[in-house]
mmCIF file of C-alpha atoms and ligand atoms in Angstrom:
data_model
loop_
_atom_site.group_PDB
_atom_site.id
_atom_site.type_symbol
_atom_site.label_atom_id
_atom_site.label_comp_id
_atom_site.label_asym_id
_atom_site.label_seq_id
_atom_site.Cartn_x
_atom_site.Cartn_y
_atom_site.Cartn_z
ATOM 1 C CA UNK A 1 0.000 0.000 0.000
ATOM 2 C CA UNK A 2 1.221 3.299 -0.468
ATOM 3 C CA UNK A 3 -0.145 7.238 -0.337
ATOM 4 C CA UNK A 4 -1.667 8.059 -3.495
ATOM 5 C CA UNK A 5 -2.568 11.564 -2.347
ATOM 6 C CA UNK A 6 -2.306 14.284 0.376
ATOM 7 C CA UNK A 7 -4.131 17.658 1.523
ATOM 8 C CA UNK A 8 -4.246 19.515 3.977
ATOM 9 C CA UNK A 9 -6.158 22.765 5.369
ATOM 10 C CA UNK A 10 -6.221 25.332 7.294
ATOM 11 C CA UNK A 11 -9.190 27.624 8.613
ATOM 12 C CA UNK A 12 -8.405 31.293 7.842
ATOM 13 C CA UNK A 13 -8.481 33.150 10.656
ATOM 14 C CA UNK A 14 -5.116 34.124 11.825
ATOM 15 C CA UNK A 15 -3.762 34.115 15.724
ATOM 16 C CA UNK A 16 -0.645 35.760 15.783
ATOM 17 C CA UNK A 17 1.989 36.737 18.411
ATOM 18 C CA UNK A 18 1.036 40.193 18.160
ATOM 19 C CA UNK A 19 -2.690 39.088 19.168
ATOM 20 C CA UNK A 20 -1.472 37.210 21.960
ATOM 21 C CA UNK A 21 0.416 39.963 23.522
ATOM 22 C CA UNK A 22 -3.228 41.336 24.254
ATOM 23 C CA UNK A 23 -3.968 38.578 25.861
ATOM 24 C CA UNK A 24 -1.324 37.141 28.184
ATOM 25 C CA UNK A 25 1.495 38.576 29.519
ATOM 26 C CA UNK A 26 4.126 37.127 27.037
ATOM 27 C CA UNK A 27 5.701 38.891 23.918
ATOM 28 C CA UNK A 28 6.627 37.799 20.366
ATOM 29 C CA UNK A 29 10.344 37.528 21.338
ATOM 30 C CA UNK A 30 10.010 34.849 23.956
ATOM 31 C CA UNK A 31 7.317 33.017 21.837
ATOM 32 C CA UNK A 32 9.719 33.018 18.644
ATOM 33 C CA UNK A 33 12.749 32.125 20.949
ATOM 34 C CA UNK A 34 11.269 29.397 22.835
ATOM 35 C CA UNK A 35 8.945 27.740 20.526
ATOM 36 C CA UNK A 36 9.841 28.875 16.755
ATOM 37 C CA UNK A 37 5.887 29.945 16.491
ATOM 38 C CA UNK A 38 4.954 33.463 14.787
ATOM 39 C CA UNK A 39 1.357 32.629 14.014
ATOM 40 C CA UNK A 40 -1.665 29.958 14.031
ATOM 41 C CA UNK A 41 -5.041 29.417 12.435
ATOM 42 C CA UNK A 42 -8.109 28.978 14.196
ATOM 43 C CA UNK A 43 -11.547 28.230 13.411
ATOM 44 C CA UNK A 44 -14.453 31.058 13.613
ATOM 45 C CA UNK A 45 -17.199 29.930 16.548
ATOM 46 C CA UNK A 46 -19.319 26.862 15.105
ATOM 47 C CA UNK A 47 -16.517 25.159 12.520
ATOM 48 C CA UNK A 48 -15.710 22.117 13.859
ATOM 49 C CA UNK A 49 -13.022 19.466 13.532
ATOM 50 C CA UNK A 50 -14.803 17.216 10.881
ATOM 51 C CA UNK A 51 -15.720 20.690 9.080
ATOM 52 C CA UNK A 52 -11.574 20.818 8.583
ATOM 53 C CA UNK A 53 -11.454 16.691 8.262
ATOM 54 C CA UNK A 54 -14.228 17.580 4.957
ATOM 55 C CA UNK A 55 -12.377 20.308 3.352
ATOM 56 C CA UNK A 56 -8.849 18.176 3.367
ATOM 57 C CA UNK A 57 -10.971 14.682 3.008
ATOM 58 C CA UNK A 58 -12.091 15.955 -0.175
ATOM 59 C CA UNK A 59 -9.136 17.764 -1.884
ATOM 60 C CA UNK A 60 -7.158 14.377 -0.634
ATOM 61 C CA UNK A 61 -9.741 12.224 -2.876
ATOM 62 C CA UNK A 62 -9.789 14.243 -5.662
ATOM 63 C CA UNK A 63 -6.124 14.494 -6.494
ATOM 64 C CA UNK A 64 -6.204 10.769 -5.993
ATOM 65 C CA UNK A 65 -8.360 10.161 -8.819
ATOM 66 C CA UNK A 66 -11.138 8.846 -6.721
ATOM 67 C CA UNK A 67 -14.458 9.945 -5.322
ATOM 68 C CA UNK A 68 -15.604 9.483 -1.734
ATOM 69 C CA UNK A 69 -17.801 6.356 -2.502
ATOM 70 C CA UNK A 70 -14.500 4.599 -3.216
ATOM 71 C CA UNK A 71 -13.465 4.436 0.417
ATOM 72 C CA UNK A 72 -13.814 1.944 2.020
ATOM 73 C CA UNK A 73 -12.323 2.551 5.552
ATOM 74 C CA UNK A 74 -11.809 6.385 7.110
ATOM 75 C CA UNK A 75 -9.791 7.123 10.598
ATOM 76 C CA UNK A 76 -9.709 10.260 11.990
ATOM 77 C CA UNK A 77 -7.188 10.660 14.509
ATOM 78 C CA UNK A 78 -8.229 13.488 17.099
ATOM 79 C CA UNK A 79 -8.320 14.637 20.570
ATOM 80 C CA UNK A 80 -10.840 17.387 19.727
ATOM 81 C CA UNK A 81 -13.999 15.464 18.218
ATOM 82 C CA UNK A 82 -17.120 17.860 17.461
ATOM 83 C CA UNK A 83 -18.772 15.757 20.393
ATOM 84 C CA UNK A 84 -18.150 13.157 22.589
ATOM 85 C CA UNK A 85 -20.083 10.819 20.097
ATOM 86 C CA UNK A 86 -21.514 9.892 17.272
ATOM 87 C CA UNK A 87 -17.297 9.877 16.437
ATOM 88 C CA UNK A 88 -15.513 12.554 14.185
ATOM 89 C CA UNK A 89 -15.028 9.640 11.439
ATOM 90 C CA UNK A 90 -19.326 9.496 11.197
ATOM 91 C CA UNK A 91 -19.490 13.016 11.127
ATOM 92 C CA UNK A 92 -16.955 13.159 8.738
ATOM 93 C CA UNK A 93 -18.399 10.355 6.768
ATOM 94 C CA UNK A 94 -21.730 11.924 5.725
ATOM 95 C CA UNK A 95 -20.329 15.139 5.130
ATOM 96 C CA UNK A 96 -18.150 14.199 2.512
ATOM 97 C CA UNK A 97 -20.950 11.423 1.376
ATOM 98 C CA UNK A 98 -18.422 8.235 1.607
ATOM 99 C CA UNK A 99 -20.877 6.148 1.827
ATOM 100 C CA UNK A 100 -19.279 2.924 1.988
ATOM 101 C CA UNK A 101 -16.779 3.400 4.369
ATOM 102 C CA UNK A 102 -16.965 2.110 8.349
ATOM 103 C CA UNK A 103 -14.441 3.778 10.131
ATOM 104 C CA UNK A 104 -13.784 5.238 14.189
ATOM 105 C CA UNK A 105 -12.124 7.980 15.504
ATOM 106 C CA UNK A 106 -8.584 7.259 17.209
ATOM 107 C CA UNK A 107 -7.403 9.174 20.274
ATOM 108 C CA UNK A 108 -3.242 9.047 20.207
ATOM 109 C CA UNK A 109 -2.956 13.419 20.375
ATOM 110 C CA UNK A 110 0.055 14.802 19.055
ATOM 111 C CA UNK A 111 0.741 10.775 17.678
ATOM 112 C CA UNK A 112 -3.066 10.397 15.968
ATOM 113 C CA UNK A 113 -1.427 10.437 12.264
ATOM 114 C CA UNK A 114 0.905 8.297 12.437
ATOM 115 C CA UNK A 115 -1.004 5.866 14.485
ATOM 116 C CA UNK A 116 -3.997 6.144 11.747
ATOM 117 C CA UNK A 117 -1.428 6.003 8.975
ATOM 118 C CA UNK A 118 -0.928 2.550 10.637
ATOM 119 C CA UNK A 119 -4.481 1.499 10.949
ATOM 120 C CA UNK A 120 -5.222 3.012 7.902
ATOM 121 C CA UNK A 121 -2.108 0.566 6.114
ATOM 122 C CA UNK A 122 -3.150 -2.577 7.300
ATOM 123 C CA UNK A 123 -6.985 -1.841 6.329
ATOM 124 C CA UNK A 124 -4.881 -1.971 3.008
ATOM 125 C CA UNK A 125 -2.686 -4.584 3.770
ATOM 126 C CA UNK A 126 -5.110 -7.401 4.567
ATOM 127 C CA UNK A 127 -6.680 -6.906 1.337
ATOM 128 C CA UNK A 128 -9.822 -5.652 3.474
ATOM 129 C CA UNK A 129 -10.186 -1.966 1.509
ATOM 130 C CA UNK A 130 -8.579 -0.583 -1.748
ATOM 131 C CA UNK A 131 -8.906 2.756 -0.505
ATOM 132 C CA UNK A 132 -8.721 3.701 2.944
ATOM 133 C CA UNK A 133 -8.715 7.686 4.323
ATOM 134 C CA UNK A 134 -6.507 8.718 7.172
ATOM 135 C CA UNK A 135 -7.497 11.881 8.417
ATOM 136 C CA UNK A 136 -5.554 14.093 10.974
ATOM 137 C CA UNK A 137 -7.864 16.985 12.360
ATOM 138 C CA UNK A 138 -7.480 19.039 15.414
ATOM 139 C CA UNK A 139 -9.657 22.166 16.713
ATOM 140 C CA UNK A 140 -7.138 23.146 19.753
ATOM 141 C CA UNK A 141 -8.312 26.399 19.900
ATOM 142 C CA UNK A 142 -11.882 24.738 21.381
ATOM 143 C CA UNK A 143 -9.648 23.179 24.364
ATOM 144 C CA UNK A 144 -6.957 25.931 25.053
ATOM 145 C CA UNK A 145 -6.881 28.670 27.885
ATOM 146 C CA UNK A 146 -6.472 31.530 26.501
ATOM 147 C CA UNK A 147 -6.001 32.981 29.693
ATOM 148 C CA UNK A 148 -2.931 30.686 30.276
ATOM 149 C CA UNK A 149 0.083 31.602 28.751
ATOM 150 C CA UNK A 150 2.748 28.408 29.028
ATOM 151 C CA UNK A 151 -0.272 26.917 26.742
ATOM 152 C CA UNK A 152 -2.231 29.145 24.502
ATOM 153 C CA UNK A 153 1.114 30.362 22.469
ATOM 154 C CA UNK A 154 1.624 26.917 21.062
ATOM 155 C CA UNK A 155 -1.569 25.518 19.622
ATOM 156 C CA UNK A 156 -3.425 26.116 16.425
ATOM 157 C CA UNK A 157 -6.153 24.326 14.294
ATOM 158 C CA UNK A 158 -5.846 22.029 11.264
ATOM 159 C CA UNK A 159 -6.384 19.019 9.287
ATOM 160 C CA UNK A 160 -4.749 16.630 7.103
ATOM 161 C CA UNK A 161 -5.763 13.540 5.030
ATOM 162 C CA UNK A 162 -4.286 11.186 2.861
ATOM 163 C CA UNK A 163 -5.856 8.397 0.446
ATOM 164 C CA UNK A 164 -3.905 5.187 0.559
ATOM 165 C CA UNK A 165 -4.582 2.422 -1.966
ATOM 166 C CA UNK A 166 -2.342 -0.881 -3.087
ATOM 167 C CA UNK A 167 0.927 -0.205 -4.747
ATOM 168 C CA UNK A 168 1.975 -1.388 -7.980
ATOM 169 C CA UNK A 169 5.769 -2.128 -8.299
ATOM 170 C CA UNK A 170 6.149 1.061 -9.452
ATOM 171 C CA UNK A 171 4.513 2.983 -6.962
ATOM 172 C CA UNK A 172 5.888 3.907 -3.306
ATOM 173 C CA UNK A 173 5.239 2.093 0.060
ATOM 174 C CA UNK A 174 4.931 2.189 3.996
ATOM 175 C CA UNK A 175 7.588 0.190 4.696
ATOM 176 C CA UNK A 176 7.406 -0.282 8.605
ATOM 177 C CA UNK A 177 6.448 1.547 11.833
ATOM 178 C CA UNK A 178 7.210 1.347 15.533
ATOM 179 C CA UNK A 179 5.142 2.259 17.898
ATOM 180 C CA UNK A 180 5.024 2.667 22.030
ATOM 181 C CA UNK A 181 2.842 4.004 24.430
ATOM 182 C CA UNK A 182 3.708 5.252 28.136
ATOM 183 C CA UNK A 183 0.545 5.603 30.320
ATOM 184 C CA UNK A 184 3.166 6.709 33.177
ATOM 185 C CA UNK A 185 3.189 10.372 31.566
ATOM 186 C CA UNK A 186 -0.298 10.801 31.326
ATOM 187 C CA UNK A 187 -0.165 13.754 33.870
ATOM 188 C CA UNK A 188 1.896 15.651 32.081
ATOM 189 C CA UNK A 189 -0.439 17.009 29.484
ATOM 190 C CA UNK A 190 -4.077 16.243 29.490
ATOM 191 C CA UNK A 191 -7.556 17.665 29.525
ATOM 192 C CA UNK A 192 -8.388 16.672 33.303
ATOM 193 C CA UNK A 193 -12.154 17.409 33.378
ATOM 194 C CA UNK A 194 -14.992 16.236 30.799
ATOM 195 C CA UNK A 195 -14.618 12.780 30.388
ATOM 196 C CA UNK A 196 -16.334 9.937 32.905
ATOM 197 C CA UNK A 197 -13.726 10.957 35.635
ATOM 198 C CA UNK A 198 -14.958 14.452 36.086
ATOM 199 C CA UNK A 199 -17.946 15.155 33.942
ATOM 200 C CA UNK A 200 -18.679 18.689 33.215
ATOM 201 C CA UNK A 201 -20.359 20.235 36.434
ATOM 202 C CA UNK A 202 -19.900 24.367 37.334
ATOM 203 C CA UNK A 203 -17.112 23.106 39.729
ATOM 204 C CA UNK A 204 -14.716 21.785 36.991
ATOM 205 C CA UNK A 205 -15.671 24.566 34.451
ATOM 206 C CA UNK A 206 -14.941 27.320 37.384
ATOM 207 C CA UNK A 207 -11.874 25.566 38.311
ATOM 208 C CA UNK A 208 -10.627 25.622 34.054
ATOM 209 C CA UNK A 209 -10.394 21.861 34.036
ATOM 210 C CA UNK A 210 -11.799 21.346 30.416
ATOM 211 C CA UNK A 211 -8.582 22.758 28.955
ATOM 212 C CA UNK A 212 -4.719 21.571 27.782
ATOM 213 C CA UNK A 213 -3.219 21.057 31.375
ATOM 214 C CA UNK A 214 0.962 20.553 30.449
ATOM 215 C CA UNK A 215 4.200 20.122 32.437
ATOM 216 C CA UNK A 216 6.104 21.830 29.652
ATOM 217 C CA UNK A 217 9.358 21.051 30.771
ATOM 218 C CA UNK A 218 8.759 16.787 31.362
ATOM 219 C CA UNK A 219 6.940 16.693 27.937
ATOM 220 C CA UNK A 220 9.858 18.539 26.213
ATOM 221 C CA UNK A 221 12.567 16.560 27.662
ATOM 222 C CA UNK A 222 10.376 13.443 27.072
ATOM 223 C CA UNK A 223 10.130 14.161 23.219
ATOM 224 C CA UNK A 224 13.771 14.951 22.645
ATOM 225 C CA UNK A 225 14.627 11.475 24.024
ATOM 226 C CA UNK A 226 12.016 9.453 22.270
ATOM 227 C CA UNK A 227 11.778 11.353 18.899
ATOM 228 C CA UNK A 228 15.347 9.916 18.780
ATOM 229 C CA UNK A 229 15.174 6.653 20.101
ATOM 230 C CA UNK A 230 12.272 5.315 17.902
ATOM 231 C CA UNK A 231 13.572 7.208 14.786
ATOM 232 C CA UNK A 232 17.099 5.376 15.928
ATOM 233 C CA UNK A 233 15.088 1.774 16.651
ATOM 234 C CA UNK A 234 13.075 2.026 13.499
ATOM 235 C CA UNK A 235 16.146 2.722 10.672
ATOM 236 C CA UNK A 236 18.283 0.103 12.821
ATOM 237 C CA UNK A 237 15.697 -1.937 11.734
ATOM 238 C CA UNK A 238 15.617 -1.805 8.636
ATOM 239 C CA UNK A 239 19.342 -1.480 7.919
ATOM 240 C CA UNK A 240 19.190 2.125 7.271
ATOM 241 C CA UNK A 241 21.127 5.304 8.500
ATOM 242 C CA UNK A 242 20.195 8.656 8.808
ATOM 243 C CA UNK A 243 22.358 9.213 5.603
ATOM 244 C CA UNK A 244 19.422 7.029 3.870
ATOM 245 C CA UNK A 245 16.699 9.558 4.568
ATOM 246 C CA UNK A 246 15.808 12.244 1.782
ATOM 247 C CA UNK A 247 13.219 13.817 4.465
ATOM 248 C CA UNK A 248 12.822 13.966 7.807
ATOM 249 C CA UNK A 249 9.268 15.191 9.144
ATOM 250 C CA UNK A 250 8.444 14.876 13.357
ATOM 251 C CA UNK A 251 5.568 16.355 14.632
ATOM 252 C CA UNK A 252 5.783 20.120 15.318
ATOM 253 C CA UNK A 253 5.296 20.689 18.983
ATOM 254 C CA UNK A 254 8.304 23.149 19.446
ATOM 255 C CA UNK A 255 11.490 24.267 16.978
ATOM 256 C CA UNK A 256 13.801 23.349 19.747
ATOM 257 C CA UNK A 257 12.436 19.837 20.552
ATOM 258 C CA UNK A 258 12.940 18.831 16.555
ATOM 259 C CA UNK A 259 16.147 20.709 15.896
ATOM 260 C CA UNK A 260 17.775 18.870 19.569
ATOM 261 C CA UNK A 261 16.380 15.289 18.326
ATOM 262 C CA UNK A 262 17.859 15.751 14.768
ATOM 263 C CA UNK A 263 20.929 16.775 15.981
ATOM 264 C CA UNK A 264 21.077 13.679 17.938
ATOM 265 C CA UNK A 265 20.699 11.487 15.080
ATOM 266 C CA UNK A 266 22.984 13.607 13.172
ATOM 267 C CA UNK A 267 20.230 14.231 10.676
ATOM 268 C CA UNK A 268 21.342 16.877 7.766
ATOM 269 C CA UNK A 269 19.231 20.009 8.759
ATOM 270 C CA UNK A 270 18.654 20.114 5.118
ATOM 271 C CA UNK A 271 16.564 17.142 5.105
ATOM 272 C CA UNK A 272 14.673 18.396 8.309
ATOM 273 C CA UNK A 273 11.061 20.364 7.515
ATOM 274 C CA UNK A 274 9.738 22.752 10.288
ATOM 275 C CA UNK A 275 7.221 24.789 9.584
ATOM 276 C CA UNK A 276 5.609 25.723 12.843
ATOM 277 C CA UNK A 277 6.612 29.164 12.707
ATOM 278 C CA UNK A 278 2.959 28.978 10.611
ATOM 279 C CA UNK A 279 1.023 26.835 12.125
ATOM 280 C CA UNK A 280 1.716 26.481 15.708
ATOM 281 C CA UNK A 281 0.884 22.837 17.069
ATOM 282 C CA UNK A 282 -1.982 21.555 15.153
ATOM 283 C CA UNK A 283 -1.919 18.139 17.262
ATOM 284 C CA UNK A 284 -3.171 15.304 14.846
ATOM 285 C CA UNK A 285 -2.717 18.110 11.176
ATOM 286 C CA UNK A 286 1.267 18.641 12.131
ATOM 287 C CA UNK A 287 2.840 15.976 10.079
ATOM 288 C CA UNK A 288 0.069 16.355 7.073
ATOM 289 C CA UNK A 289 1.487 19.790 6.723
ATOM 290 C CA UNK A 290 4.642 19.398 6.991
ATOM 291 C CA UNK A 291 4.992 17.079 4.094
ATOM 292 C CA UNK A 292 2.681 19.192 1.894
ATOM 293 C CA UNK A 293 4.845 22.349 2.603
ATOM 294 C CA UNK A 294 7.446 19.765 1.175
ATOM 295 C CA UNK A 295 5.917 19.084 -1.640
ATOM 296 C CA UNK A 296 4.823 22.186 -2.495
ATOM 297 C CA UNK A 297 8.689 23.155 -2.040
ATOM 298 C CA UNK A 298 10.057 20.086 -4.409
ATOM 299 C CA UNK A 299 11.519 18.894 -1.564
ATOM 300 C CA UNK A 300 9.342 15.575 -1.589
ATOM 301 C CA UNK A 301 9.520 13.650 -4.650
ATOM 302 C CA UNK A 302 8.461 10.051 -5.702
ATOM 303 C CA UNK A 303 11.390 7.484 -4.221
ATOM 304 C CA UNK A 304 12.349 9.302 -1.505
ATOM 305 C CA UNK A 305 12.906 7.380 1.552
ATOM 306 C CA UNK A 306 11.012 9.232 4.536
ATOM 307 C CA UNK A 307 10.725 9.158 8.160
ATOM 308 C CA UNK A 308 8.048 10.557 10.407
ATOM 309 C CA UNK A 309 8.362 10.270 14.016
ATOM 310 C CA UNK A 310 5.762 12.020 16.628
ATOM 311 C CA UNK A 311 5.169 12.132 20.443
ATOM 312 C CA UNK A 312 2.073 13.288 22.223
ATOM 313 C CA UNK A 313 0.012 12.762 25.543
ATOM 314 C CA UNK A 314 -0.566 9.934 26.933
ATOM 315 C CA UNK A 315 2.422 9.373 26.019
ATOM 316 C CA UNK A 316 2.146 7.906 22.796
ATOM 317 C CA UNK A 317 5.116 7.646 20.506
ATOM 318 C CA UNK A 318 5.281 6.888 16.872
ATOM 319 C CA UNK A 319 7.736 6.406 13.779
ATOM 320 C CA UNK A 320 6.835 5.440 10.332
ATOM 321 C CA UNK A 321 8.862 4.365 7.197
ATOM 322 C CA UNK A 322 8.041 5.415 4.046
ATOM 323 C CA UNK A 323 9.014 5.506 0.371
ATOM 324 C CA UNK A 324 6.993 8.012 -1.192
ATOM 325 C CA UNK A 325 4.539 7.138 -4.300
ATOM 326 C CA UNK A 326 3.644 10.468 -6.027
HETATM 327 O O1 LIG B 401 2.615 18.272 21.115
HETATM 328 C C1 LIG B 401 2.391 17.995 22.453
HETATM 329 C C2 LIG B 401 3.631 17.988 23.161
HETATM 330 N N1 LIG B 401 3.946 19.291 23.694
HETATM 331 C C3 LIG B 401 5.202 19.684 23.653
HETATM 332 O O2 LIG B 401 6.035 19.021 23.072
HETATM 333 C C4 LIG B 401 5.580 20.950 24.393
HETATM 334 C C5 LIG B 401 6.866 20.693 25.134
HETATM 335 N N2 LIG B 401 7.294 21.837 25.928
HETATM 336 C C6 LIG B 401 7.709 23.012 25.388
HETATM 337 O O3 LIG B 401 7.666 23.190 24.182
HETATM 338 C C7 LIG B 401 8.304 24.044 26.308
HETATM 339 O O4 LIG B 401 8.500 23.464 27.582
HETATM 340 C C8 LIG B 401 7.439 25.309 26.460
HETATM 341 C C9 LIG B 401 7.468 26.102 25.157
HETATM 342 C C10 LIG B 401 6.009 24.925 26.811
HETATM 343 C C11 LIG B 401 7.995 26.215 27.541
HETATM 344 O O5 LIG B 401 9.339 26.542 27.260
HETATM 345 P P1 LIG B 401 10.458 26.383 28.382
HETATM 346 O O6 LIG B 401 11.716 26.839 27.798
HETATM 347 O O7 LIG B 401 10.392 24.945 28.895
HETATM 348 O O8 LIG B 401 9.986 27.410 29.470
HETATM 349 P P2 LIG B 401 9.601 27.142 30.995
HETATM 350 O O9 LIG B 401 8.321 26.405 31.089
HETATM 351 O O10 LIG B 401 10.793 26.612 31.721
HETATM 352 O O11 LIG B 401 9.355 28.626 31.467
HETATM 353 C C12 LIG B 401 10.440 29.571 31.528
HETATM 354 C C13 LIG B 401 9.859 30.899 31.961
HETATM 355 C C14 LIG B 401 8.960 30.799 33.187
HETATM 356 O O12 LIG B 401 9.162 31.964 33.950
HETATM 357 P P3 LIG B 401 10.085 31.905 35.272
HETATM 358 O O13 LIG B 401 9.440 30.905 36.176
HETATM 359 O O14 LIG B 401 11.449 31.487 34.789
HETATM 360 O O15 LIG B 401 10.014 33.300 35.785
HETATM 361 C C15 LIG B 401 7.576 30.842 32.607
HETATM 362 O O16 LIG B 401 6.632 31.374 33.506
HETATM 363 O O17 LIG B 401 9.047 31.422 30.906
HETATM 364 C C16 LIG B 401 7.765 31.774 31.460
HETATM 365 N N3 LIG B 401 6.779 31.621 30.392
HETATM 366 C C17 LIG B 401 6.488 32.597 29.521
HETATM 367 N N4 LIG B 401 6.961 33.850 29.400
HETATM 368 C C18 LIG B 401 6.462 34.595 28.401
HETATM 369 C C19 LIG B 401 6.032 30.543 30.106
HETATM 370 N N5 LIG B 401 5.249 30.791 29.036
HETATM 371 C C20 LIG B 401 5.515 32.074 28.672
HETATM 372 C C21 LIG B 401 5.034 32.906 27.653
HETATM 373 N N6 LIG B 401 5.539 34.149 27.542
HETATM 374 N N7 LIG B 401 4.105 32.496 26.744
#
């Protein structure tokens, strides 16, 4: 199996530093120093995260050649759902009118793409689907405290989808993946309040509890370490070195956490994409836009060997091979 097609959008509204330093006490210096960040999108009151899913769900199955009643099996990997149920992925279905796909929402945060990617391959794999849709889609803004500061400069919203279908010998592949989970660091970023632990009362909504809670410091020094080791575990694996890669793309939590993990793996800079300073962290959309800003750029052709490596809350950790297709 292989990606026939990716796309990716954004909502238009701009958030940038500028805006923020109305409403936190922080300033466009410390943000740019300490995260890379110099703006985010976010939605307008009433778009949801399977109105972003549709518009990148669609422009993903057109450039493949298909139309939505070809899919056969849709993930949506998200920790901001429009509700707690019916799932993103139903919502998502009948919006876009893919009416032969089953599918479920996954819940892996900053890790939900490459975790779907997964799912999404072996729906392929077994011969189950011919088409399967892997959609990354995150409304942060609708979970951030914009009254917090260590918080609200690093999100933004987005989405990302990709169509993946069998490969022909000529066409690219997902080679491998390696995945771990560390329910340990769950504490260290989470939405405490909500869910069947504290379910919305006026207590946990006075108290802020149904927003991004984070130990900035653990989760930093947590994805440093792991970004490398799996990217490490995962080439070793496969008999490759960082030498082999033509691209490079992590998730995009903070400029500082990828550039200190690629310099551990002595990964050419040049074969490194960041593009946060745009986005912000998008959650489940990071990786989805980072390797259209490559294409678009020429920097991500058909044969090039690529890695993707992510780590979010929970924790959840995530690599995946791939030879691009397209
Ligand atoms: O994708 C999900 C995973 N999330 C991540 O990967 C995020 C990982 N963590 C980070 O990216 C960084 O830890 C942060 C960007 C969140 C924070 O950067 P830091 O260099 O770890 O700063 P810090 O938390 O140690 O804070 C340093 C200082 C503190 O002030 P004091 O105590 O030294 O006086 C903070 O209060 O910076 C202060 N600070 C701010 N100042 C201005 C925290 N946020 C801000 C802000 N503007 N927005």
């Amino acid at each position: 199996m292989t990606i026939r097609a990716l796309a990716t959008y954004v909502p238009p509204r701009l958030l940038t530093n500028a805006d923020l330093e109305k409403l936190v006490d922080t300033t466009d210096e410390w943000i740019l120093q300490r995260t890379g960040i110099r703006e985010r999108h976010v939605v307008d009151p009433g778009v949801a995260t399977s109105d972003l899913g549709k518009e990148a769900a669609l422009a993903a199955i057109g450039r493949a050649g298909l139309t939505p009643a070809d899919i056969g099996f849709l993930v949506v990997g998200t920790v901001t759902p429009d509700m707690m149920f019916p799932s993103t992925a139903c919502l998502l279905q009948h919006k876009i009118g893919a009416h032969h796909a089953w599918g479920f929402d996954l819940s892996a945060a900053c890790s939900a793409f490459t975790y779907a990617l997964t799912t999404g391959t072996q729906m392929v794999a077994c011969g189950a689907h011919d088409y399967a849709l892997v959609v990354g889609a995150d409304v942060m803004s609708s979970i951030i405290d914009y009254q917090d500061r260590s918080t609200c400069v690093l999100f933004g919203d987005g989405a990302g989808a990709v169509v993946l279908a069998p490969a022909g010998p000529d066409d690219g592949a997902i080679l491998d993946f390696e995945h771990e989970i560390d329910g340990s660091g769950g504490p260290a970023l989470c939405m405490p309040a909500g869910g069947s632990l504290r379910p919305p009362s006026h207590e946990t909504v006075e108290q802020r509890l149904h927003y991004v809670k984070q130990d900035g410091q653990t989760v930093f020094k947590f994805a440093v370490r792991k970004t490398e080791e799996i990217s490490r575990r995962l080439l070793e694996r496969n008999h490759l070195t960082p030498d082999d890669l033509s691209l490079f793309v992590s998730h995009q939590a903070n400029r500082r956490i990828i550039q200190s993990a690629t310099e551990r793996l002595a990964i050419d800079p040049a074969k490194v994409i960041i593009n946060i300073e745009r986005f912000g962290n998008t959650t489940a959309a990071t990786i989805p836009l980072a390797l259209n800003d490559a294409i678009a750029a020429g920097r991500l052709k058909k044969g090039d060997l690529v890695l993707l490596a992510s780590v979010g809350a929970g924790f959840t950790v995530g690599a995946v091979l791939i030879r691009w297709g397209y």
